[in-house]
Coordinates of C-alpha atoms in Angstrom, one line a residue:
Chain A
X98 CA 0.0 0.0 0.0
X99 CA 1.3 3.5 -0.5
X100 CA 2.9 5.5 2.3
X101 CA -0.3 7.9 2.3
X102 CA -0.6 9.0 6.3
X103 CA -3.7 10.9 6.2
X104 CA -6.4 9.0 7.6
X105 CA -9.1 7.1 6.4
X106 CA -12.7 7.3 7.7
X107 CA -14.5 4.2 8.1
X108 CA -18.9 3.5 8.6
X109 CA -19.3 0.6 9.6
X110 CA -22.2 -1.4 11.4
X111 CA -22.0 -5.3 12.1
X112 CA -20.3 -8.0 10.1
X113 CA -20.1 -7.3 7.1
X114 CA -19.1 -4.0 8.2
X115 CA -16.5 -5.7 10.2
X116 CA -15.1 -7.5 7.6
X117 CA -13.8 -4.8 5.2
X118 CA -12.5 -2.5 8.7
X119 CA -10.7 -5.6 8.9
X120 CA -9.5 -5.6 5.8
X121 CA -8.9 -1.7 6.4
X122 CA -7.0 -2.3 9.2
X123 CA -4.3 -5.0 7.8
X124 CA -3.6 -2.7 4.9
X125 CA -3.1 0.6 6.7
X126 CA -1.1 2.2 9.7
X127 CA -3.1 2.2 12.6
X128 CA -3.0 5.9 13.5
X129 CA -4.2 6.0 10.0
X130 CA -7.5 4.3 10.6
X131 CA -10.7 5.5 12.3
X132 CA -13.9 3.2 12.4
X133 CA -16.8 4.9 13.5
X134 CA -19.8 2.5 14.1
X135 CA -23.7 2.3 14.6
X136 CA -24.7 2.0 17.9
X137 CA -28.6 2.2 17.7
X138 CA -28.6 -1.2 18.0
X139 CA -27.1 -1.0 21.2
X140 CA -29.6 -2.3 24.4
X141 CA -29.9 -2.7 28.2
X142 CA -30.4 -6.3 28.7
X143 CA -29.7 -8.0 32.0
X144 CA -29.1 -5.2 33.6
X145 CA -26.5 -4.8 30.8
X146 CA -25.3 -2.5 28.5
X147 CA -24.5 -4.3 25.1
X148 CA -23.3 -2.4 21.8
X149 CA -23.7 -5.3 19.3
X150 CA -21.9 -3.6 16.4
X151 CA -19.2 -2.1 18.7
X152 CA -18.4 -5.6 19.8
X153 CA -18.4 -6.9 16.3
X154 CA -16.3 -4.6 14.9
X155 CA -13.6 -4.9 17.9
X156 CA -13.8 -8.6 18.0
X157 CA -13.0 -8.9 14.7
X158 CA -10.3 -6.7 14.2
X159 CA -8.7 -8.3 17.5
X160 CA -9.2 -11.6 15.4
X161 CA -11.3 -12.9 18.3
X162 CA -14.5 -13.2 16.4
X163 CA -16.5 -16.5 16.3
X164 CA -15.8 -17.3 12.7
X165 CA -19.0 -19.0 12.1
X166 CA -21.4 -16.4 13.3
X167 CA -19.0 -12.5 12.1
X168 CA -20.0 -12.1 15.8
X169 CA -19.5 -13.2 19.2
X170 CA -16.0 -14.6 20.4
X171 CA -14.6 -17.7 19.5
X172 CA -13.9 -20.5 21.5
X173 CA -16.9 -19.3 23.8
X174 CA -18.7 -21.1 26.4
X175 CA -22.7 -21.1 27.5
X176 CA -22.1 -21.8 31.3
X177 CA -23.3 -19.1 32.2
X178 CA -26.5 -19.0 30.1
X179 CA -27.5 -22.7 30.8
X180 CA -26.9 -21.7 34.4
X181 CA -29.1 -18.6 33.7
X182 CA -31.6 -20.7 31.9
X183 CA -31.6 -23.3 34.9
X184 CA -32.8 -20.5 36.8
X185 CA -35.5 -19.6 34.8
X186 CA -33.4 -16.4 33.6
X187 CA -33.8 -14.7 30.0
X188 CA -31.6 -16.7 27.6
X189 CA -33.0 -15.3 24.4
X190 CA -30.0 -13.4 23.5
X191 CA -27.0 -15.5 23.3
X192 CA -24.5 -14.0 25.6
X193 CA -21.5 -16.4 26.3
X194 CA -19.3 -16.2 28.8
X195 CA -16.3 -14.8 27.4
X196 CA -18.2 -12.3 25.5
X197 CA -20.4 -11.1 29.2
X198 CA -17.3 -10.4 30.8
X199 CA -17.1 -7.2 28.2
X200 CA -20.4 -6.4 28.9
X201 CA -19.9 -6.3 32.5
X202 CA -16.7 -4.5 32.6
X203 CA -18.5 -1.6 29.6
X204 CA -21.5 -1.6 32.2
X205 CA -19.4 -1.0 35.4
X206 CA -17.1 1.7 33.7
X207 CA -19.8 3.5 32.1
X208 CA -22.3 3.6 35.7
X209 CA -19.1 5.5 37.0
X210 CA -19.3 7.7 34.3
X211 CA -16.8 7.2 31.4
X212 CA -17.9 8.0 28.3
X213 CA -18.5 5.1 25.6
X214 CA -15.5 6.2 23.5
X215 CA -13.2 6.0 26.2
X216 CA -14.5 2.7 27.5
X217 CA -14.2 1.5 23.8
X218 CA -11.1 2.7 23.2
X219 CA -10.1 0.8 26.5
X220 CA -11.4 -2.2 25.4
X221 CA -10.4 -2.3 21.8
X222 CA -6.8 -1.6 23.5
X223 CA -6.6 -4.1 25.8
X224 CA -7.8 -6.6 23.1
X225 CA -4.6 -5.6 20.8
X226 CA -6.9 -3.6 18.8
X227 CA -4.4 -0.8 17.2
X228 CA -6.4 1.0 15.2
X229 CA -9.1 3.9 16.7
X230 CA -12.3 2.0 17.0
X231 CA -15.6 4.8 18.2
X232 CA -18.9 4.8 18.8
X233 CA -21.4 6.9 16.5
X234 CA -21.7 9.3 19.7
X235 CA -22.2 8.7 23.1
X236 CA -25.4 9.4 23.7
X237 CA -28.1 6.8 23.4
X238 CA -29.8 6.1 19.9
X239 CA -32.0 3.4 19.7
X240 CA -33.8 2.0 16.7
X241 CA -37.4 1.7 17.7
X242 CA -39.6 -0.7 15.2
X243 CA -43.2 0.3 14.5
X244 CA -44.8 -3.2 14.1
X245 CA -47.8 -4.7 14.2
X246 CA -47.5 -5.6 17.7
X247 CA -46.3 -1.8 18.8
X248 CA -43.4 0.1 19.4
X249 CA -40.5 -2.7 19.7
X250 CA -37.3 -1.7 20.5
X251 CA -34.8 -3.7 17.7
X252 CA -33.2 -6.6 19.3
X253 CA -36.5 -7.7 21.2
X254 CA -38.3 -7.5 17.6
X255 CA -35.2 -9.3 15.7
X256 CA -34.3 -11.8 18.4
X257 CA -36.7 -12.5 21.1
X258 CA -39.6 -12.0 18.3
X259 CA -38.1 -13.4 16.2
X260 CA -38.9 -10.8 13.2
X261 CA -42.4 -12.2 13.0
X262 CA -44.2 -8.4 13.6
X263 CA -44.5 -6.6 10.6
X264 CA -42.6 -3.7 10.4
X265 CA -44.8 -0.2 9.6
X266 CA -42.0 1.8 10.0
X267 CA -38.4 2.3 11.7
X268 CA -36.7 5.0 13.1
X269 CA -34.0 6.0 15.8
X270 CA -35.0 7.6 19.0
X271 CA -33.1 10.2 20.6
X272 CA -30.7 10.7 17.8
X273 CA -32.1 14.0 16.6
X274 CA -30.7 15.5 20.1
X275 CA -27.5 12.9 20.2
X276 CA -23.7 15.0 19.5
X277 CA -21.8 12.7 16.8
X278 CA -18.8 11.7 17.3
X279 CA -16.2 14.5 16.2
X280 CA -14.5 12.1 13.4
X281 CA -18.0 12.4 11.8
X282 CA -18.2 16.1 11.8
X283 CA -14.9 17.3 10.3
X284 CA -13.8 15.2 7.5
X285 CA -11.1 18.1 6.0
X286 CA -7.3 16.3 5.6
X287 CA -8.8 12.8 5.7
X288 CA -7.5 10.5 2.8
X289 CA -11.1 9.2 2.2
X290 CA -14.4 8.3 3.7
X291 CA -15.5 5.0 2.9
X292 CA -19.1 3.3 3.5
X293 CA -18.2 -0.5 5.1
X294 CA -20.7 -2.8 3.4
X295 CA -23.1 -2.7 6.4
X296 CA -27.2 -2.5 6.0
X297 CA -27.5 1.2 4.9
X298 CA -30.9 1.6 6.5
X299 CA -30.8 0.1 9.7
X300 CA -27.0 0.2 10.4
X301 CA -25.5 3.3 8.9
X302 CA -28.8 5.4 8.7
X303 CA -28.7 6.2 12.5
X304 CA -24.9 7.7 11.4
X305 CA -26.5 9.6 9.1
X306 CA -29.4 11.2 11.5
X307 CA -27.2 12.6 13.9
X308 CA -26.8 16.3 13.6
X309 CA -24.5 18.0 11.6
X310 CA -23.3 14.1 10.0
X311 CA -25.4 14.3 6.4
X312 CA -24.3 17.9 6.2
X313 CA -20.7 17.2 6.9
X314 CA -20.7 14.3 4.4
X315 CA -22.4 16.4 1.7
X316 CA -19.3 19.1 2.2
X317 CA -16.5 17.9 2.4
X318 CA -13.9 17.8 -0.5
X319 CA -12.3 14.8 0.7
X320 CA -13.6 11.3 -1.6
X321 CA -16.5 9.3 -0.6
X322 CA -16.9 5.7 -1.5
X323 CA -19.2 2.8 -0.4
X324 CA -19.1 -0.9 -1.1
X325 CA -22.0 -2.7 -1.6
X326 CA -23.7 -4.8 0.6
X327 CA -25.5 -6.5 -1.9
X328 CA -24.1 -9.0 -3.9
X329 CA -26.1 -11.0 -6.5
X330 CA -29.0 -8.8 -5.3
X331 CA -29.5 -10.5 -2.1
X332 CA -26.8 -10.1 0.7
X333 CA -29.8 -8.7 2.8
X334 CA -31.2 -11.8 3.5
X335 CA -33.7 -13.5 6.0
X336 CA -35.6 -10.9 8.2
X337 CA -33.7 -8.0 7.0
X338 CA -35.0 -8.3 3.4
X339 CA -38.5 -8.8 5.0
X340 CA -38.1 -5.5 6.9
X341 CA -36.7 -4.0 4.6
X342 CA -39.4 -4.6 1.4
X343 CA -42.4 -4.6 3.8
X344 CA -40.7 -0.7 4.5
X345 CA -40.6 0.1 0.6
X346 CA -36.8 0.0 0.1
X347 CA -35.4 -1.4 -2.6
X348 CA -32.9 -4.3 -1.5
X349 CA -30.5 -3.9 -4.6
X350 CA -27.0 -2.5 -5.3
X351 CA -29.0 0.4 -7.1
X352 CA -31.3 1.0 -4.1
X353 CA -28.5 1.3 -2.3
X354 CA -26.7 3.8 -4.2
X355 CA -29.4 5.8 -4.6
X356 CA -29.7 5.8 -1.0
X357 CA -26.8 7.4 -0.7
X358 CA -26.5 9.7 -3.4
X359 CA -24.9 13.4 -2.5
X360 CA -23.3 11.4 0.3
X361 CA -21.0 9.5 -2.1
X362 CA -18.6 10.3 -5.1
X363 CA -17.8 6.5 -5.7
X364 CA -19.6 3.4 -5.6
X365 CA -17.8 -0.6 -5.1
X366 CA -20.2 -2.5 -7.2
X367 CA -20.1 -6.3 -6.5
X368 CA -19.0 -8.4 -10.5
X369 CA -22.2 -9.9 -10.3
X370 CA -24.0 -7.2 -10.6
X371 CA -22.2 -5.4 -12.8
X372 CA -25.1 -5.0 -15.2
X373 CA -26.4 -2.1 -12.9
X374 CA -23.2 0.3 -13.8
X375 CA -25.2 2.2 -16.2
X376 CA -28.0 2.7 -13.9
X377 CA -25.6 4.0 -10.6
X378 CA -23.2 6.0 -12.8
X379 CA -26.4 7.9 -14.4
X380 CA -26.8 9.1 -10.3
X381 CA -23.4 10.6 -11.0
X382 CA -21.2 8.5 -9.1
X383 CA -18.5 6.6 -10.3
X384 CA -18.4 2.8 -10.4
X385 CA -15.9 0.7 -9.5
X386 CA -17.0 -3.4 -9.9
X387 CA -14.8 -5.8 -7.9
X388 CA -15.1 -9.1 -6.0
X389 CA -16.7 -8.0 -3.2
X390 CA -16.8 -11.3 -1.1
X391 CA -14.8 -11.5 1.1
X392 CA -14.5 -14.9 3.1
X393 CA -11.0 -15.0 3.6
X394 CA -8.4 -12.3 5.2
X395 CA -6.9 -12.1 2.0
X396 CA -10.3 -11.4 0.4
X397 CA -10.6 -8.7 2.9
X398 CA -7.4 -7.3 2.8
X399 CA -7.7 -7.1 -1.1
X400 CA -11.2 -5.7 -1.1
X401 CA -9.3 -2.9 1.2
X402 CA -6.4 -1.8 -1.5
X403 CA -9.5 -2.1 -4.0
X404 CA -11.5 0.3 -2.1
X405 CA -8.5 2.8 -1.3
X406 CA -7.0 2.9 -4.6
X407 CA -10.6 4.2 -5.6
X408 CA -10.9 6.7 -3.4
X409 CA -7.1 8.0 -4.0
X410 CA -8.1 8.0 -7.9
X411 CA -11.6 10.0 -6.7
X412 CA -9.1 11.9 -5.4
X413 CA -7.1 12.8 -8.5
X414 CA -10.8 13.2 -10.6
X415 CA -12.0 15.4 -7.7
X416 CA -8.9 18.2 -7.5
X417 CA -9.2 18.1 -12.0
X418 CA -13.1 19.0 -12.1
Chain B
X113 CA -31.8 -39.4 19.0
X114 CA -28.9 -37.3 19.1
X115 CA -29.3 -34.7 21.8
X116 CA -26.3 -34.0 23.0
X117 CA -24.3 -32.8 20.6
X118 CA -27.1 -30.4 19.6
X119 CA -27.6 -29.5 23.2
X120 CA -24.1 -28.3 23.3
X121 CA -23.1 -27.6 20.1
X122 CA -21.8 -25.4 18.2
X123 CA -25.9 -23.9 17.6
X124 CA -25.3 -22.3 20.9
X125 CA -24.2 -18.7 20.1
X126 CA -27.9 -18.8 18.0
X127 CA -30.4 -20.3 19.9
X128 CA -30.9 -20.9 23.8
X129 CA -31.8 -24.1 25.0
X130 CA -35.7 -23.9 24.3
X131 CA -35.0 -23.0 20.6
X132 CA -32.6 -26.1 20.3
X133 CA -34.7 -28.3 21.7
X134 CA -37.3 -27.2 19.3
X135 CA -35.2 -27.3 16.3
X136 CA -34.0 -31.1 17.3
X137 CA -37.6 -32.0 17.8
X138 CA -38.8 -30.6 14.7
X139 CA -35.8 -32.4 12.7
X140 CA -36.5 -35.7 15.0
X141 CA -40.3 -35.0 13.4
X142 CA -39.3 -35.0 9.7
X143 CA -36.9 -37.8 10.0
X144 CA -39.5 -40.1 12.0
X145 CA -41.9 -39.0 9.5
X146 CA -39.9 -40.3 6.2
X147 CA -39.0 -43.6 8.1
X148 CA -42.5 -44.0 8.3
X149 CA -43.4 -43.0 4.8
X150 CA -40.2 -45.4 3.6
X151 CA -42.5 -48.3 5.5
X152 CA -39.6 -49.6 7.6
X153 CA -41.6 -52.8 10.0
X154 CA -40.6 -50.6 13.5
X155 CA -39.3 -47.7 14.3
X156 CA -37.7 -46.6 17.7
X157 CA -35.8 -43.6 19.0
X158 CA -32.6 -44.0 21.3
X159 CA -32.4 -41.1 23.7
X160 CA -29.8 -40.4 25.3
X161 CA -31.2 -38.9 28.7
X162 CA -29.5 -36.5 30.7
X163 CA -25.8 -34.5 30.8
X164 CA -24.3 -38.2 31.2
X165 CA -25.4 -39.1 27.7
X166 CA -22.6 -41.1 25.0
X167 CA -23.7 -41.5 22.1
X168 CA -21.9 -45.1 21.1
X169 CA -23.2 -46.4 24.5
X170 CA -26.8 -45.2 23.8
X171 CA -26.7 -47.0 20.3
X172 CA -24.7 -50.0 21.8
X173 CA -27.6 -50.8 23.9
X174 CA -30.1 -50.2 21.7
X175 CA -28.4 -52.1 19.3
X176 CA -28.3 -55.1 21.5
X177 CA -32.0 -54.5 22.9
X178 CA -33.1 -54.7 19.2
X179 CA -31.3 -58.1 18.8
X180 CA -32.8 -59.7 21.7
X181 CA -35.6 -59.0 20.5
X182 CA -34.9 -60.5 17.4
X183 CA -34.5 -57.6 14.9
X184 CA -32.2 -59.2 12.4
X185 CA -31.3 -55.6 10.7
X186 CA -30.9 -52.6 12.3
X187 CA -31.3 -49.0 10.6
X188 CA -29.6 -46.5 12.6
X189 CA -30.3 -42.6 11.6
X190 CA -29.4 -39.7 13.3
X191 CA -32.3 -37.3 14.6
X192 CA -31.0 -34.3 12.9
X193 CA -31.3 -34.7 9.3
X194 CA -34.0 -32.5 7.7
X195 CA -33.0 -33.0 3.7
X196 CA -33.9 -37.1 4.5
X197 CA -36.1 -38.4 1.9
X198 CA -37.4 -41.7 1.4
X199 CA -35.0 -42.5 -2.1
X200 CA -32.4 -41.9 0.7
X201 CA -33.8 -45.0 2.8
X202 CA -34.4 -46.8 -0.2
X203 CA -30.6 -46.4 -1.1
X204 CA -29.6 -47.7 2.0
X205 CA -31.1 -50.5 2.3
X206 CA -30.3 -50.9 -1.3
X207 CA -26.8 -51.1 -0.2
X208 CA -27.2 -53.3 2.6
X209 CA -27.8 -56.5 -0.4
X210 CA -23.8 -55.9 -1.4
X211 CA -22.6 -55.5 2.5
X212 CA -23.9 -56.5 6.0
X213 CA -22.3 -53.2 6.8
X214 CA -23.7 -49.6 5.2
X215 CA -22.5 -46.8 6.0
X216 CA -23.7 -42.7 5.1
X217 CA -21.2 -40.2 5.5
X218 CA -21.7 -36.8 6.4
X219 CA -20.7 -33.6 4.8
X220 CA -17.9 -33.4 7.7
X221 CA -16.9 -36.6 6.8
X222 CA -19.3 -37.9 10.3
X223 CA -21.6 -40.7 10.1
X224 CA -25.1 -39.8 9.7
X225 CA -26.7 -43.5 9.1
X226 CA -25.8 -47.3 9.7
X227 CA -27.3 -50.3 8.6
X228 CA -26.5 -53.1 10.4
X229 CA -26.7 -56.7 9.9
X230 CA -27.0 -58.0 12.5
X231 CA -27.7 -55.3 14.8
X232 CA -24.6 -55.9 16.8
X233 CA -22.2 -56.4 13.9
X234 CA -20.1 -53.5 14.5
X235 CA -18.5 -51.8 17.2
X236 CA -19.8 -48.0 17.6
X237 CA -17.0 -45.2 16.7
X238 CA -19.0 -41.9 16.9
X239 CA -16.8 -38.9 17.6
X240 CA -17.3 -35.2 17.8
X241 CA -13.7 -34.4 16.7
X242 CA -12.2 -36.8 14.2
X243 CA -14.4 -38.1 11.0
X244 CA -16.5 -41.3 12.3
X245 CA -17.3 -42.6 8.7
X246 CA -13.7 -43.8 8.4
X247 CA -13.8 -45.0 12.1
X248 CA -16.6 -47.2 10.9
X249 CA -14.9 -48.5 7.7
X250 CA -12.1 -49.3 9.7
X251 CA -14.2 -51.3 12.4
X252 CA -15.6 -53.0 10.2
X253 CA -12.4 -54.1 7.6
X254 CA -11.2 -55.2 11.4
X255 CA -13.9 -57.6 11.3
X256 CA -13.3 -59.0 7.7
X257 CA -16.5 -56.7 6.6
X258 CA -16.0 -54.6 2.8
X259 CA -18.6 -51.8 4.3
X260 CA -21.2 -50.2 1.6
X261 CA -20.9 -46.2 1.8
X262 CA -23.2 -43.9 1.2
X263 CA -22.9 -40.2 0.0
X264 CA -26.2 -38.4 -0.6
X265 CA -27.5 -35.0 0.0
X266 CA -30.3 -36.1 2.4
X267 CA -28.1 -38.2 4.4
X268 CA -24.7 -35.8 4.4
X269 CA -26.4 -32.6 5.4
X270 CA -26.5 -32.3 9.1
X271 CA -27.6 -29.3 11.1
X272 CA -24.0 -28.5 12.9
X273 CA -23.3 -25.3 12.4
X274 CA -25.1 -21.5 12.5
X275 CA -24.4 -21.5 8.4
X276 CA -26.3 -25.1 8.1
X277 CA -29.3 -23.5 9.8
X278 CA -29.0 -20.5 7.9
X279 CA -29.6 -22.4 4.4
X280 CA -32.1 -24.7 6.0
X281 CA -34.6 -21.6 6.8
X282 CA -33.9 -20.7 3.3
X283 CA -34.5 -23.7 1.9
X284 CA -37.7 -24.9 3.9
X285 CA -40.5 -22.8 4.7
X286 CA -40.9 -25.3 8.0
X287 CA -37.9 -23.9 9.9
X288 CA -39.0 -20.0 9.2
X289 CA -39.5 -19.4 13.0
X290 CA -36.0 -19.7 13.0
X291 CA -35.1 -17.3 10.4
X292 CA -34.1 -14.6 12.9
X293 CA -30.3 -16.5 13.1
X294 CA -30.4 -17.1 9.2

C-alpha cells in the first residue's frame, strides 16, 4: 500500500461491516485508521449495556471473532446461560461467557461515568486492537420498530420475536438531540471516507441522523466511497429483506446507491451485478465493480487496496473537475 | 436421538436451550416421519437422557436390545437430518444387499446412518472431533467386513453449524421461526 498518512474514515455497522474495517485495518497504519460504528442497535439487557456492532467490529479486528457467526468470540462457552436458563433467567439473547465479561466491565465503567469512546477505546486496546475503534456518539440512539405488535425496541423484535411483527416503520429515537462523534463532523485532511458494506438503512442510517453528520458528508472535498452490501441482489437476506421490502426499500446494489446519493462520489459495485453500472453511474457517481466477497483475510485485505485505490483516484478526478 | 451434541453444540451462540430443543424436535419430526413413509416394520428412538449421555453407549444398547428382540437388521439414523427423503432409505437398504455393513457419510466426513446386519455387527466409533465414517470403515475391515458407503444430499447434510441453519430456513418454509439467526 502507499505511504499515504492521512487517515481514512471508516462506517461501519456489524459484520459485514467488520469485515472490510478488517480488511482496512491490515492494509493501513493504525494511526491511520478511524472506524466509526452504529450503535442504535445497542440495548440494556440483563441489567447490561450491550453495543452489538461495537463488539463486532472490535472482535474482529482483535481476530477474536467466532468465525461461524461474524459475531460473538470464539472459543466461547454457554455456562453461564445454561446456568441462567436453569434459573428460569432470559436466555434469548446468546451471551456467552467470554463475551459477558465485556459487557460487565462496559456496564461498570460507564455507571461511573466514562464515556462510551473512552470505554471502547479501552477495550479495543486491551484486546490488541491498534487501530481507533468509536462509537457513533455517546449518547443513546436506539432503533425503535413500529410493528404490528407496537413500538418494539430492535433486538427484542429481531431476536426475542423473532422478526415475525410486521414492520410499519423504523426510526432512531433520541438521535435527533444525540452529538456525533467528532470524526463524523470534520472530515477536511482525511484520505477518504469509505461506507463498510453494512445495512444502509438500519445500520448506517442512524450515522447519518445525527446532527450535523449528512451535512458534513455532503461538504466535504475529501472522496467518498461505499461498497455494496449487496451482492447478486441479495446479501440482505432473512428478516432484514423482509423488513426492509415490507418498508418500501429497494434491496439492490441500485437502491442502495441511490440511497446514498450526495453522500458519495464512488460506488464498489459487486461483478455480479455489474449489469447495474449504467444505472448507478447515471446518479453521477462513479463505479468501481470488484469481488466484493470477502471470506477469507486475504479477500478482505484485497477488497481494502480495491477500495483505497478508488478513493485515491476520486481523489485525482476530484482536484481536475 | 442425538441430543447431546445439539444441546451443546456449536448452535449455541444462536439459539438458547428452548429454541434447540425445538429445532432437534422438529428435525427428530421429519426424519421419524420419512421412516414411516419409507415403511420400515418398526421404528424406535434411542435417547440419550440427561448430561451423562454417550452417544456409542446409547446406540450400543439399543443395538443389542433390538437383537434380543430379534431384529435381524438394524437402521440406525441420526435425529438431525432435515433433507432425509425416502429414495435416501431406499438407497440404504439398497446397499445393505452388497454389505452387512452400510454406512452414510456426512458432509464433515461424520456418520449420519448405519445399517446393520446384524444389529450388533459393529463396534460404535462416533466422535465429535475426528471423521466417524472412516472409524466405521475401519471397524468394520477389522472384522473381515467390505462396508457399503453412502454419499447423498439427504443423508450428508447435518444441522451442525449457524451456516447449516441458515440455508435450511432458506430452503424450507418449515424452519422459518428460526429465520431470525439465518
Amino acid at each position: 500500500m502507499s505511504q499515504d498518512n492521512r487517515s481514512v474514515l471508516a462506517l461501519a455497522g456489524g459484520v459485514g461491516g467488520a469485515k472490510l474495517a478488517f480488511g482496512l485495518s491490515a492494509v493501513l497504519p493504525a494511526e491511520a485508521l478511524t472506524v466509526a460504528v452504529n450503535t442504535a442497535d445497542d440495548f440494556e439487557h440483563l441489567g447490561l449495556s450491550i453495543s452489538p456492532d461495537l463488539d463486532t467490529v472490535m472482535y474482529t479486528l482483535a481476530g477474536v471473532a467466532n468465525p461461524e457467526t461474524g459475531w460473538g468470540r470464539r472459543d466461547e462457552s454457554w455456562n453461564t446461560m445454561a446456568a441462567l436458563e436453569q434459573l428460569g433467567g432470559e436466555t434469548w439473547f446468546r451471551l456467552g461467557d467470554k463475551d459477558l465479561a465485556t459487557h460487565i466491565e462496559r456496564t461498570r465503567r460507564l455507571r461511573a461515568g466514562e464515556t462510551l469512546t473512552t470505554v471502547t477505546r479501552d477495550l479495543a486496546q486491551r484486546l490488541g486492537v491498534k487501530c481507533a475503534i468509536v462509537p457513533m456518539t455517546d449518547n443513546p440512539v436506539r432503533t425503535v420498530v413500529t410493528s404490528d405488535r407496537g413500538d418494539l425496541a430492535f433486538q427484542d423484535w429481531f431476536v426475542r420475536l423473532r422478526c415475525e411483527p410486521a414492520v410499519e416503520r423504523v426510526r432512531f429515537t433520541g438521535a435527533d438531540k444525540a452529538r456525533a462523534n467528532p470524526v463524523l463532523l470534520d472530515m477536511a485532511g482525511l484520505r477518504g471516507v469509505i461506507f463498510c458494506p453494512s445495512n444502509p438503512f438500519v445500520s448506517v442510517a442512524p450515522i447519518l441522523a445525527i446532527p450535523g453528520v449528512r451535512t458534513a458528508l455532503q461538504r466535504t472535498t475529501t472522496p467518498r466511497v461505499a461498497v455494496t452490501p449487496i451482492v447478486r441482489g441479495q446479501a440482505i437476506k432473512g428478516p432484514a429483506a423482509k423488513m426492509l421490502a415490507e418498508l418500501g426499500h429497494d434491496v439492490s446494489a441500485l437502491g442502495v446507491a441511490r440511497y446514498y446519493k450526495g453522500l458519495i462520489d464512488g460506488f464498489v459495485l459487486d461483478q455480479t451485478d455489474a449489469g447495474l453500472k449504467a444505472s448507478i453511474e447515471d446518479l453521477g457517481i462513479k463505479v468501481l465493480v470488484a469481488d466484493t466477497m470477502m471470506r477469507t483475510d486475504e479477500d478482505k485485505r484485497r477488497l481494502a487496496v480495491a477500495a483505497l485505490e478508488f478513493v485515491d483516484a476520486l481523489a485525482r478526478t476530484l482536484q481536475h473537475s | 436421538m442425538k441430543s447431546l451434541p445439539l444441546a451443546k453444540g456449536r448452535l449455541a451462540p444462536v439459539l438458547d436451550a428452548a429454541g434447540r430443543r425445538a429445532l432437534a424436535q422438529r428435525m427428530l419430526d421429519h426424519v421419524l416421519g420419512t421412516l414411516r413413509q419409507a415403511g420400515l416394520p418398526s421404528i424406535r428412538v434411542a435417547s440419550g437422557a440427561g448430561d451423562d449421555s454417550d452417544l456409542n453407549r446409547d446406540v450400543t444398547e439399543a443395538a443389542r436390545t433390538v437383537q434380543a428382540e430379534g431384529a435381524t437388521d438394524l437402521l440406525l439414523v441420526m435425529a438431525d437430518l432435515p433433507y432425509l427423503s425416502v429414495p435416501d432409505i431406499e438407497a440404504l437398504i439398497e446397499a445393505g444387499r452388497k454389505s452387512p455393513v452400510v454406512i452414510a457419510e456426512a458432509k464433515d466426513g461424520g456418520t449420519n446412518a448405519l445399517l446393520l446386519r446384524p444389529p450388533t455387527v459393529l463396534e460404535f466409533t462416533f466422535a465429535t472431533q475426528r471423521p466417524s465414517a472412516r472409524l466405521h470403515v475401519e471397524r468394520a475391515r477389522s472384522v473381515g467386513i467390505e462396508p457399503a458407503i453412502v454419499r447423498r444430499p439427504g443423508l450428508s447434510r447435518d444441522i451442525d453449524t449457524p451456516a447449516d441453519l441458515a440455508q435450511l430456513v432458506s430452503d424450507h418454509p418449515v424452519y422459518h421461526v428460526f429465520r431470525h439467526v439465518a
